[in-house]
Tab-separated table of C-alpha atoms and ligand atoms in Angstrom:
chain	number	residue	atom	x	y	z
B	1	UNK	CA	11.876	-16.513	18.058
B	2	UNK	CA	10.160	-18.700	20.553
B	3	UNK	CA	8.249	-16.978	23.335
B	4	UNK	CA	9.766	-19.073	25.864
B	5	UNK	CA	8.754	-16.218	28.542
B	6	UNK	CA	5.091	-17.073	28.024
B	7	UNK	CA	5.516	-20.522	29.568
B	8	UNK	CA	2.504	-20.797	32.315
B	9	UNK	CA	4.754	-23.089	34.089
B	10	UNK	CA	7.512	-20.911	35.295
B	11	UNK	CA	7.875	-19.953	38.683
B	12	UNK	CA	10.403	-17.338	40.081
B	13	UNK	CA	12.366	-17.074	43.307
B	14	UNK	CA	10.584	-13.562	43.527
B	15	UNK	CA	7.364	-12.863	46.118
B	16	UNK	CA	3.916	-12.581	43.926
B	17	UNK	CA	1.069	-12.318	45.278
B	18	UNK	CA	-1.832	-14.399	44.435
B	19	UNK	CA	-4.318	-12.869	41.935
B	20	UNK	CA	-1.008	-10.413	40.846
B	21	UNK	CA	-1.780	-8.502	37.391
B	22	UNK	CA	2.346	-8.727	37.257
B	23	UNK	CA	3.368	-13.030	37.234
B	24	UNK	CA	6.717	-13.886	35.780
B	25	UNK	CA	4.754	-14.406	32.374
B	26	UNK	CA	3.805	-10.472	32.044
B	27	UNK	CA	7.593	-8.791	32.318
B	28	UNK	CA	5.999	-5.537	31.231
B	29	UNK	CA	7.925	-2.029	30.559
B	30	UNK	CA	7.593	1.211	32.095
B	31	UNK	CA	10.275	4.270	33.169
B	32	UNK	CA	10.806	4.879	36.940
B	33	UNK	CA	12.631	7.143	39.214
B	34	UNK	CA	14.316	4.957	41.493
B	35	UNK	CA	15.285	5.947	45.369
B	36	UNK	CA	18.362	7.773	44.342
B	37	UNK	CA	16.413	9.868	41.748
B	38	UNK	CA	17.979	8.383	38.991
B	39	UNK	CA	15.379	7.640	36.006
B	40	UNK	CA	15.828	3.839	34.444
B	41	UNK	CA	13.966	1.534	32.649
B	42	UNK	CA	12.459	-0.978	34.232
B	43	UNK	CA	9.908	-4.617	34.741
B	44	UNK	CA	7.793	-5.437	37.248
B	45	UNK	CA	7.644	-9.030	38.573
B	46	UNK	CA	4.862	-8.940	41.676
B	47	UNK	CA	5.430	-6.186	43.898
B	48	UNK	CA	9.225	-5.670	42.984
B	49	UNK	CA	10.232	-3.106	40.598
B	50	UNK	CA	13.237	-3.967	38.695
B	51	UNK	CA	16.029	-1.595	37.230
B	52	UNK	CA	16.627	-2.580	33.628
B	53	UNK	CA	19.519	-0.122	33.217
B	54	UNK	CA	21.662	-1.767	36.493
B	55	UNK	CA	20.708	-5.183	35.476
B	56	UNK	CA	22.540	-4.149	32.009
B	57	UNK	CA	25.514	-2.779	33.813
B	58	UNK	CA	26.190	-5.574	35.788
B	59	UNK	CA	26.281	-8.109	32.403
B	60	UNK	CA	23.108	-9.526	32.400
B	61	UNK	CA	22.302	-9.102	28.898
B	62	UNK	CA	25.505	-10.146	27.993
B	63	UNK	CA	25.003	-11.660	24.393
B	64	UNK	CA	22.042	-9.954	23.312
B	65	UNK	CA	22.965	-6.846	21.072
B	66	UNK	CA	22.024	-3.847	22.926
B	67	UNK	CA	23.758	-0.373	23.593
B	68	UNK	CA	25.598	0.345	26.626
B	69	UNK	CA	23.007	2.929	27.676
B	70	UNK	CA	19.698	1.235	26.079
B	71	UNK	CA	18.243	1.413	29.527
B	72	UNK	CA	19.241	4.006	30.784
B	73	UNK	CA	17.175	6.474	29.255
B	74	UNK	CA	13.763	8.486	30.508
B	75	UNK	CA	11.348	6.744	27.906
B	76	UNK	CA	11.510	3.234	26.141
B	77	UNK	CA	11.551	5.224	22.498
B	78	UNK	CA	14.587	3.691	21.324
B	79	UNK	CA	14.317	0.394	23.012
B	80	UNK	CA	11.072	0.059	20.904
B	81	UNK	CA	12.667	1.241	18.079
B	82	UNK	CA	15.340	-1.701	18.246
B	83	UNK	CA	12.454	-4.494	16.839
B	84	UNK	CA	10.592	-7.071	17.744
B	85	UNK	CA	13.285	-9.688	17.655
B	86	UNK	CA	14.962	-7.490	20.393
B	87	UNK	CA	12.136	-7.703	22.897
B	88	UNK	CA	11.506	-10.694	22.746
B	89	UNK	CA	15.080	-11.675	23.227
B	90	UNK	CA	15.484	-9.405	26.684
B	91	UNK	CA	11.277	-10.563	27.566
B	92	UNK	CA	12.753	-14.311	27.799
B	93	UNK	CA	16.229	-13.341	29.264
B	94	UNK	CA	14.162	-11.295	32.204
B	95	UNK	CA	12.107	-14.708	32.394
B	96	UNK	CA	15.660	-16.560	32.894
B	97	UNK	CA	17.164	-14.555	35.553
B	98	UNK	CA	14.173	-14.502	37.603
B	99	UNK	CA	13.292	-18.152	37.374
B	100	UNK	CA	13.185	-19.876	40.378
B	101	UNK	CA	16.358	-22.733	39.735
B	102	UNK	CA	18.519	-19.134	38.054
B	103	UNK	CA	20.680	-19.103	40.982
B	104	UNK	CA	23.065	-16.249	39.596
B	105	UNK	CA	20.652	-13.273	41.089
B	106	UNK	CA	19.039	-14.704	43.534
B	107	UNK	CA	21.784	-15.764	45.693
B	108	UNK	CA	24.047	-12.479	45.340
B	109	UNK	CA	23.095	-10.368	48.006
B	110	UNK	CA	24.767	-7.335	46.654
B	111	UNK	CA	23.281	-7.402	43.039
B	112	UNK	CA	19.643	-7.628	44.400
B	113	UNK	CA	20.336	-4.400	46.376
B	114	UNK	CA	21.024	-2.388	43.182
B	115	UNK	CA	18.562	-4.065	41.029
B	116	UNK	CA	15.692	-4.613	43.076
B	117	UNK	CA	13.436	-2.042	44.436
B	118	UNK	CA	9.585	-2.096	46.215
B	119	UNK	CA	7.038	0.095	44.546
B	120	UNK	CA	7.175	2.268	47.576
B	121	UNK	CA	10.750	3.073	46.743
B	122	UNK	CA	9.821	4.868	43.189
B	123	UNK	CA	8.047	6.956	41.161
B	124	UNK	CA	6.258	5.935	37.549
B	125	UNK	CA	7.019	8.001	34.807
B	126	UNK	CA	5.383	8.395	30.959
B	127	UNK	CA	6.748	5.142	29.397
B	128	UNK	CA	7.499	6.604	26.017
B	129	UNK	CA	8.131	10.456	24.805
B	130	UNK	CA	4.592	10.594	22.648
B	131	UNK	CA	5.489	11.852	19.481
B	132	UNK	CA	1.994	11.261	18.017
B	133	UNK	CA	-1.349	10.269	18.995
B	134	UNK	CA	-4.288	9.190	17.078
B	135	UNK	CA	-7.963	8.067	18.554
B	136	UNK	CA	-10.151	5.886	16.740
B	137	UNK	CA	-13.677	5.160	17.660
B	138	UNK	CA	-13.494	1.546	17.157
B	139	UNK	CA	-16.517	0.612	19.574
B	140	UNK	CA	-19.905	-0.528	17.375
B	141	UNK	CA	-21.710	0.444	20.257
B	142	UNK	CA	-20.273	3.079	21.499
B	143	UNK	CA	-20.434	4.660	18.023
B	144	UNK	CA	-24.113	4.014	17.948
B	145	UNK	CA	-24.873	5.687	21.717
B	146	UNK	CA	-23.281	8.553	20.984
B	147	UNK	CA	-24.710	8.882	17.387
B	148	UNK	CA	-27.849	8.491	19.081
B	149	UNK	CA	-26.927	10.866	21.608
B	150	UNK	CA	-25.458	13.802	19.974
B	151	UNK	CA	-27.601	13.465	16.670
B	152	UNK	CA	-30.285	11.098	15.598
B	153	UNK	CA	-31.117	7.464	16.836
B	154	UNK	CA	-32.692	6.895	13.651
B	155	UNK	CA	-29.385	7.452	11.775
B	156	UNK	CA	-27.181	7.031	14.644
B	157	UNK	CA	-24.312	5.327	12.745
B	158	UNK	CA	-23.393	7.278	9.894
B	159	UNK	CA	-22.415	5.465	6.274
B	160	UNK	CA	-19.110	5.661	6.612
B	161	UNK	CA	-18.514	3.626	9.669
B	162	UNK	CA	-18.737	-0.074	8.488
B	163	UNK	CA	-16.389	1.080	6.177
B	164	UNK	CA	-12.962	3.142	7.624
B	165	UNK	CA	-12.036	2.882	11.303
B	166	UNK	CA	-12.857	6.253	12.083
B	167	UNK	CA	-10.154	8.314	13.996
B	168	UNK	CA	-8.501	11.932	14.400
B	169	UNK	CA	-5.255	13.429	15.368
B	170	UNK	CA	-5.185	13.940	19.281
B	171	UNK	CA	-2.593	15.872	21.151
B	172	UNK	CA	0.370	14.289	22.508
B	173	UNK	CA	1.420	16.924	25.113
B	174	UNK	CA	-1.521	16.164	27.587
B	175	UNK	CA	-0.868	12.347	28.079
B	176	UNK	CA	-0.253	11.978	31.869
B	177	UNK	CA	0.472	8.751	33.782
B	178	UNK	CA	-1.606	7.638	37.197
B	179	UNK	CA	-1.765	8.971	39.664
B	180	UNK	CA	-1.684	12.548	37.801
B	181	UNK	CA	-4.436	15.250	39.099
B	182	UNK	CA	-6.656	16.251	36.861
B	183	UNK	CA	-7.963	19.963	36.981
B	184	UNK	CA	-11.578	20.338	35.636
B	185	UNK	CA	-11.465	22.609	32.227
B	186	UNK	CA	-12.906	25.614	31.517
B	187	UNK	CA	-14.461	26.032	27.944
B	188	UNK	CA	-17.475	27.473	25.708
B	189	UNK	CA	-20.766	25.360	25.734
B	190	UNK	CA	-23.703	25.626	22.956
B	191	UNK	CA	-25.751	28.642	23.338
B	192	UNK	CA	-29.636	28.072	25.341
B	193	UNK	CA	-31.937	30.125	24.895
B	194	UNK	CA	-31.108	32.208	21.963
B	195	UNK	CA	-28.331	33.883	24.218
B	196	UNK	CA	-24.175	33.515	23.202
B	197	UNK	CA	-22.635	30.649	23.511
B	198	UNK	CA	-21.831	29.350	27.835
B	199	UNK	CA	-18.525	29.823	29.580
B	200	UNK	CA	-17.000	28.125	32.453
B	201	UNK	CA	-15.912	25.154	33.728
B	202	UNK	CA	-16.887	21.839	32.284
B	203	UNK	CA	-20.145	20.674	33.706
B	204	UNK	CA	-20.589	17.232	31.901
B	205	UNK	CA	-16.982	15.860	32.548
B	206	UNK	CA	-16.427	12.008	31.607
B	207	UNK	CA	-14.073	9.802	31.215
B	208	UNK	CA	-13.472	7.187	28.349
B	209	UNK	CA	-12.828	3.721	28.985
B	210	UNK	CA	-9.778	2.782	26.538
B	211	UNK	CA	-7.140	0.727	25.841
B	212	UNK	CA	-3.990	2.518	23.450
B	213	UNK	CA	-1.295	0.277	21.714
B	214	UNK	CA	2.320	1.955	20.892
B	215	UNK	CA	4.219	1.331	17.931
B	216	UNK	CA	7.376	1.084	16.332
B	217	UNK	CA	8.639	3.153	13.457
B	218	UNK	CA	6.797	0.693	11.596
B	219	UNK	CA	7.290	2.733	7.545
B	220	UNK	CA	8.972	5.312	5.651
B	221	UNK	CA	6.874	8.443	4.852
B	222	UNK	CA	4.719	7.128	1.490
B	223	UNK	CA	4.875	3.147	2.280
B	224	UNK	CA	2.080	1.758	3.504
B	225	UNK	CA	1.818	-1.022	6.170
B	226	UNK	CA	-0.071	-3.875	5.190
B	227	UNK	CA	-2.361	-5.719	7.409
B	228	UNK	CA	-0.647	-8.967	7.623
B	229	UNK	CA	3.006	-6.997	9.016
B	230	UNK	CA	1.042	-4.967	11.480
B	231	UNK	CA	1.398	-7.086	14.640
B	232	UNK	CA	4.756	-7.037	14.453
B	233	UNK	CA	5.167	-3.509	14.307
B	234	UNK	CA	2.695	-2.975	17.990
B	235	UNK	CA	5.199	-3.220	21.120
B	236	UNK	CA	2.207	-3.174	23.605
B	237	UNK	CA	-0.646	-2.102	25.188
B	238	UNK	CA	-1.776	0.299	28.329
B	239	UNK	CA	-5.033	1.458	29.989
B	240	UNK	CA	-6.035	4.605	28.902
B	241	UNK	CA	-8.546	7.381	30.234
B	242	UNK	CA	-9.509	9.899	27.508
B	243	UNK	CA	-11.149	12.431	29.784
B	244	UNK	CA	-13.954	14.080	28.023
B	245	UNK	CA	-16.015	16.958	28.735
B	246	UNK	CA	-19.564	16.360	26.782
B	247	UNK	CA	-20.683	20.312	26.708
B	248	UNK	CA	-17.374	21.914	25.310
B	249	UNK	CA	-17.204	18.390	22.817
B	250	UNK	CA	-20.943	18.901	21.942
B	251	UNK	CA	-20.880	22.927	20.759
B	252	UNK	CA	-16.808	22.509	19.010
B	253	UNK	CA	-16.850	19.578	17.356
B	254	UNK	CA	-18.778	20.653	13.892
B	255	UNK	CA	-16.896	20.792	11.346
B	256	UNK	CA	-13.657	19.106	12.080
B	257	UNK	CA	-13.846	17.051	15.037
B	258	UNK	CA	-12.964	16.995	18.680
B	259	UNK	CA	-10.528	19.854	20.048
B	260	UNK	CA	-10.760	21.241	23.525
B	261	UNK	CA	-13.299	18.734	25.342
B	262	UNK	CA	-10.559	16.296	24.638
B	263	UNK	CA	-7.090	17.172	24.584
B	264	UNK	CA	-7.432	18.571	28.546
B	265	UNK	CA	-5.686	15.614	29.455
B	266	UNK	CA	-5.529	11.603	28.740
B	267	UNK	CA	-4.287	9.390	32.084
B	268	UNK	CA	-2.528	5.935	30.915
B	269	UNK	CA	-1.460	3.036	33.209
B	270	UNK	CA	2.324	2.987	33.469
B	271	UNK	CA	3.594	-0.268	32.543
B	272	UNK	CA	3.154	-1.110	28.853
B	273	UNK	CA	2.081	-5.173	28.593
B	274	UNK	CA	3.445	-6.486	25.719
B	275	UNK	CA	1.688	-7.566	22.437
B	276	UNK	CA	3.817	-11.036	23.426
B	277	UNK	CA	2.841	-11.292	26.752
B	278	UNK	CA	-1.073	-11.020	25.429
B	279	UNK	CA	-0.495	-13.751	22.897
B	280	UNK	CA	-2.467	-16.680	25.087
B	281	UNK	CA	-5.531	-14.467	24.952
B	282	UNK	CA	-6.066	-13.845	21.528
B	283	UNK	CA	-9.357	-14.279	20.438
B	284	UNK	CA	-12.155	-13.520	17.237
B	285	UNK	CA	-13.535	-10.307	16.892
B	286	UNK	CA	-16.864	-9.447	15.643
B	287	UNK	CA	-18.197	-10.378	12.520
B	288	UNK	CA	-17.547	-7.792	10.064
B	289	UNK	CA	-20.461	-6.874	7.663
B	290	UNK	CA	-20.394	-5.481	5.420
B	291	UNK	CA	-16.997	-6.994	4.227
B	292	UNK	CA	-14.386	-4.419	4.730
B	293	UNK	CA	-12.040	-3.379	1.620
B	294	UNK	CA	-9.216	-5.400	1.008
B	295	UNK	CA	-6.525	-3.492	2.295
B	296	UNK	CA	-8.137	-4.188	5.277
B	297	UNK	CA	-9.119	-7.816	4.990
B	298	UNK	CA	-7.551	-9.858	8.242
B	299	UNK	CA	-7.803	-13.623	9.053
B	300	UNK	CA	-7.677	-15.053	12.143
B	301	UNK	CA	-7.870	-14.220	15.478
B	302	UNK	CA	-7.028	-10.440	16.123
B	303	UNK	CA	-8.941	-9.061	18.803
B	304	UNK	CA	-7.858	-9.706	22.617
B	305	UNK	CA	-9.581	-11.117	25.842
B	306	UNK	CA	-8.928	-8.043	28.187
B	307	UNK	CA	-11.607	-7.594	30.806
B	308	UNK	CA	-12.098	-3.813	31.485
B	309	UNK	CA	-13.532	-2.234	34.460
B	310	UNK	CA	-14.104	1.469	35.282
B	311	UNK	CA	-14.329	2.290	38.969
B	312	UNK	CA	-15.947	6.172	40.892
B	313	UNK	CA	-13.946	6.465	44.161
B	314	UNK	CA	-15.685	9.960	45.379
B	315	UNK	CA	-13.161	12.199	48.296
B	316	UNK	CA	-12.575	10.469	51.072
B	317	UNK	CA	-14.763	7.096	49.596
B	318	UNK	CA	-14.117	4.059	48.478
B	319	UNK	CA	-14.599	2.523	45.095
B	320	UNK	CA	-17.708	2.121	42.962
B	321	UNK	CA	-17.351	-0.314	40.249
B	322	UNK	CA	-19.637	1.885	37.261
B	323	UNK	CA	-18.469	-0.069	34.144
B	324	UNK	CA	-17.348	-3.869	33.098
B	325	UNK	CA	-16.307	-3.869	29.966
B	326	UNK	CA	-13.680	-5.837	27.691
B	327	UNK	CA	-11.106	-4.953	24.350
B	328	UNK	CA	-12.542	-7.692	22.801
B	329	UNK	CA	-15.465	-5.722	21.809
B	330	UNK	CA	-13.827	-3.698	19.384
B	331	UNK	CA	-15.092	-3.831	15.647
B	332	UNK	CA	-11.617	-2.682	13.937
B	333	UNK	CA	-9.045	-4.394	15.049
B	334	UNK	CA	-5.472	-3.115	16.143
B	335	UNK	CA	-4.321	-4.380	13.174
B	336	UNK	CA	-6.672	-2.814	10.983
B	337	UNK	CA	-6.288	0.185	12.586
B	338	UNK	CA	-2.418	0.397	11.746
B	339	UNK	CA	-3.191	-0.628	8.140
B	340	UNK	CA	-5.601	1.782	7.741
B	341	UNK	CA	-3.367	5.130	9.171
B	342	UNK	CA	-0.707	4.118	6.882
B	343	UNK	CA	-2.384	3.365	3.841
B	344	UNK	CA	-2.293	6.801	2.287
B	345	UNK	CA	1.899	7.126	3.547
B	346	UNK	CA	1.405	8.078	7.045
B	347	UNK	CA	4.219	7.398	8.768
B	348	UNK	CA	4.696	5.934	12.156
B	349	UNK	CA	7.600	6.679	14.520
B	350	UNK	CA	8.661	4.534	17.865
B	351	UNK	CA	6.537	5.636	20.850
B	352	UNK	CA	3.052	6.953	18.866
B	353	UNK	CA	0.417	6.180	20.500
B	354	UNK	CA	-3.113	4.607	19.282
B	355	UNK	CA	-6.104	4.855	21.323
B	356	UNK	CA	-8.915	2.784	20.888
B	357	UNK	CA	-11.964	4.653	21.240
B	358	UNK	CA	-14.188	4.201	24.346
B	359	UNK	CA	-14.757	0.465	24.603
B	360	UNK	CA	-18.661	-0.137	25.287
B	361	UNK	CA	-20.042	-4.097	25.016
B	362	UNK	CA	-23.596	-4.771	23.758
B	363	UNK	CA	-25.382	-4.340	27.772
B	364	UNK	CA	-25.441	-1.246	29.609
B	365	UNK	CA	-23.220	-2.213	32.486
B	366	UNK	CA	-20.535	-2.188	29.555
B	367	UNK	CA	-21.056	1.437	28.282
B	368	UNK	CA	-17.656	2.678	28.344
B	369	UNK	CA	-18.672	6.098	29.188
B	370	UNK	CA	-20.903	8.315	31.986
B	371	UNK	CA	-22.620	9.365	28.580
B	372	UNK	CA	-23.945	6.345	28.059
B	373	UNK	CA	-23.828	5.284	31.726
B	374	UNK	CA	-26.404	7.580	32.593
B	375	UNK	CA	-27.791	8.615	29.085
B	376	UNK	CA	-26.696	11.795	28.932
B	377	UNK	CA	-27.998	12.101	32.724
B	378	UNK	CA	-31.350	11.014	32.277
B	379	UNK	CA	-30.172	8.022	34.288
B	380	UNK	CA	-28.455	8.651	37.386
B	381	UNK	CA	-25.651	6.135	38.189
B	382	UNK	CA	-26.000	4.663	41.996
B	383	UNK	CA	-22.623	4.900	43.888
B	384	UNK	CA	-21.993	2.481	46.858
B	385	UNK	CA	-22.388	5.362	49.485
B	386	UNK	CA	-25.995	6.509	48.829
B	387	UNK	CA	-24.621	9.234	45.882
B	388	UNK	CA	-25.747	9.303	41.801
B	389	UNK	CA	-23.372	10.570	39.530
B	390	UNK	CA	-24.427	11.694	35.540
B	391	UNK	CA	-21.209	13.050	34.979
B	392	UNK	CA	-17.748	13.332	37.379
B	393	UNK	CA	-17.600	15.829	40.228
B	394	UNK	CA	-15.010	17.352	41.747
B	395	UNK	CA	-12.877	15.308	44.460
B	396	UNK	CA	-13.783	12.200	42.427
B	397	UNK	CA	-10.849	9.616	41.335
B	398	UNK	CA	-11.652	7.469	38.343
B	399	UNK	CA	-9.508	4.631	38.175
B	400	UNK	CA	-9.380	1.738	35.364
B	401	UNK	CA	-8.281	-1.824	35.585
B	402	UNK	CA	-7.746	-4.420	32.860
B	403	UNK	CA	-6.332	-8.090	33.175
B	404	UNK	CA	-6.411	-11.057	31.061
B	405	UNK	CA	-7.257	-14.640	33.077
B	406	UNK	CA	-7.095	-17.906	31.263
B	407	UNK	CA	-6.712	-21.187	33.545
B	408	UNK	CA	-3.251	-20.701	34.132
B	409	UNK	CA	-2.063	-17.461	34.076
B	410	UNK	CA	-3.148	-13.604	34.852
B	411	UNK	CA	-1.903	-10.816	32.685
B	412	UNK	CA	-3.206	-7.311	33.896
B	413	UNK	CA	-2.009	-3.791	33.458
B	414	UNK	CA	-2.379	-2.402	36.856
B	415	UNK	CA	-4.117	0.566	37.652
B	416	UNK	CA	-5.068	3.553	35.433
B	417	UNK	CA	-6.110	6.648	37.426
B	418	UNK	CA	-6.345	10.311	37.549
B	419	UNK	CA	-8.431	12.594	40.545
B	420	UNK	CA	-10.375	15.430	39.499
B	421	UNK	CA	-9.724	18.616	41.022
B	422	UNK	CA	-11.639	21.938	40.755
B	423	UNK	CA	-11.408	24.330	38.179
B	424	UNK	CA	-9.241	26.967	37.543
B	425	UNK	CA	-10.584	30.123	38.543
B	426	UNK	CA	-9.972	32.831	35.717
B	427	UNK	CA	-10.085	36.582	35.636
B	428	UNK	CA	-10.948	38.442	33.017
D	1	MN	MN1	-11.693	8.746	22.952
């Protein structure tokens, strides 16, 4: 199936602005609620949001297999779980009907109206119903600041990490989109001074700088994926913020792992950019030693060119860029990520959802994190209006960007952001 929608040299009859994350070569997916409250599937091309489910309707996909109601749904779940061959089929007919010589659209007046709508005209929704959702830690060097952080720089990658692409079970339930408020948690921290443990609201929250990819119901329960079929099985990619909070992470996270300084909340970026779309960008990741087990041997290139950035926009600011990062970075790949979750039988379902891990490069510009921004506040972070920030404060809005830019085209994924509001107060 030839990605004919990936051709740099396609223009559309639609308005995009230069520099736009969203050319005619990205057609990503998201779920909207359009002007008349209905919910849809939809594209973006530019600044034009475009209703999937009236574009169906109206016989556009007219000879690609699809149910009557395929779009018109309030997550992408089942779209997904129709296959690869499937998206890329309606990702090149999208490309067709808004190419500048398609004259069938363009030039009727009364299917534009129902189709086409401006960003101001709707609201994003979650893209898919999260069934699960998994977190790796997939980062080297994020790995290694935060071993050196929260145990011993000497030893600050443990043995096992060369070896598995470390991840745990997150929580599903607290994945927002942008735009979503945030409030600050409460929790316990570790005890000082020989006194019980702290309570109260969060007072080392962070963000994590993260990219998540979704899948299809890629196996039956007890089959393993292997590495080489794993692409295939990874619709696409969004921006993801796993908010953190260090102090309640710090004291729970002995014996089993992360719990309550994570699963607060997670913000992602609304459209999903496909795994097709990203194809131009593809590039080497880095050099594994030692050599990983051969269930998750890979050849090729398998890591992606996404420059990352993490922005501070304090109440009534503007934005401070804090972080430039990029995916390419990570040390397990996507694909050895999916390999690995499945090899003991885990099964997959259409519209899980596979975070990263905080993305930090090799230079401290690229720590993915306020933790290792500011080394667990020994180094204040300068904000454009005269302010330092070690951790988040109240009022501030964190928001994430990512794009792909090769000589001819730009692929981004828009914005990812959440504001932080106060904290609860409790009673008790
Ligand atoms: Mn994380």
């Amino acid at each position: 199936m030839p990605l004919s929608a990936n051709n740099p040299s396609i223009k559309t009859w639609l308005n995009v602005p230069e520099n736009s994350d969203f050319p005619i070569q990205n057609i990503p997916f998201g779920v909207f609620l359009t002007r008349d409250d209905i919910i849809t599937i939809g594209t973006r091309i530019g600044d034009t949001a475009i209703d999937l489910g009236a574009l169906h309707q109206l016989g556009y996909f007219d000879g690609i297999e699809l149910t009557d109601d395929i779009f018109l749904q309030d997550s992408l779940n089942d779209f997904i779980a129709d296959g690869r061959k499937t998206w890329r089929l309606v990702r090149n007919r999208i490309s067709s009907i808004f190419n500048q010589d398609n004259a069938t659209l363009r030039d009727n007046a009364e299917h534009r109206d129902k189709i086409l709508f401006g960003l101001d005209e709707i609201e994003m929704q979650l893209p898919v119903d999260v069934g699960d959702y998994t977190d790796f830690y997939a980062s080297k060097e994020h790995a290694t600041n935060v071993g050196s952080l929260f145990r011993d720089p000497e030893n600050a990658l443990l043995p096992n990490w060369l070896h598995i692409p470390i991840g745990y079970h997150g929580r599903s339930s607290s994945i927002v989109p942008s735009g979503t408020p945030i409030y600050r948690p409460n929790g316990q921290s570790a005890p000082k001074d020989g006194s019980g443990p702290g309570f109260g609201p969060s007072k080392l929250l962070d963000f994590e700088l993260e990219m998540a990819f979704i899948t299809t119901a890629a196996n039956d329960l007890g089959k393993p994926i292997s590495i080489n079929e794993a692409p295939e099985h990874i619709f696409g990619l969004v921006l993801f913020n796993d908010w953190s909070a260090r102090d309640i992470q710090a004291w729970e996270y002995v014996p089993l792992g992360p719990f309550l300084g994570k699963n607060f909340a997670s913000t992602i970026s609304p459209w999903i950019v496909t795994l097709d779309a990203l194809e131009p960008f593809r590039v080497e990741g880095p050099v594994q030693d030692p050599e990983p087990l051969p269930y998750l041997r890979q050849t090729g290139a398998q890591n992606y060119d996404i420059t990352l950035e993490a922005n501070i926009m304090p109440e009534n600011g503007s934005e401070s860029l804090v972080c430039r990062s990029n995916f390419k970075y990570m040390y397990w790949s996507m694909a050895q990520q999916l390999a690995h979750h499945t090899i003991n039988g885990c099964n997959l379902r259409s519209g899980d959802m596979m975070g990263s891990g905080t993305i930090s490069g090799p230079t401290p510009e690229s720590y993915g994190s306020m933790l290792e921004l500011s080394w667990r506040g020994q180094k204040p972070v300068a904000l454009n209006d005269g302010t330092t920030r070690t951790f988040i404060q109240d009022g501030d809005t964190v928001v994430m960007r990512g794009y792909c830019q090769n000589k001819q085209v730009r692929i981004g994924f828009g914005e990812c952001t959440g504001k932080i509001l106060p904290a609860r107060n409790l009673e008790f």
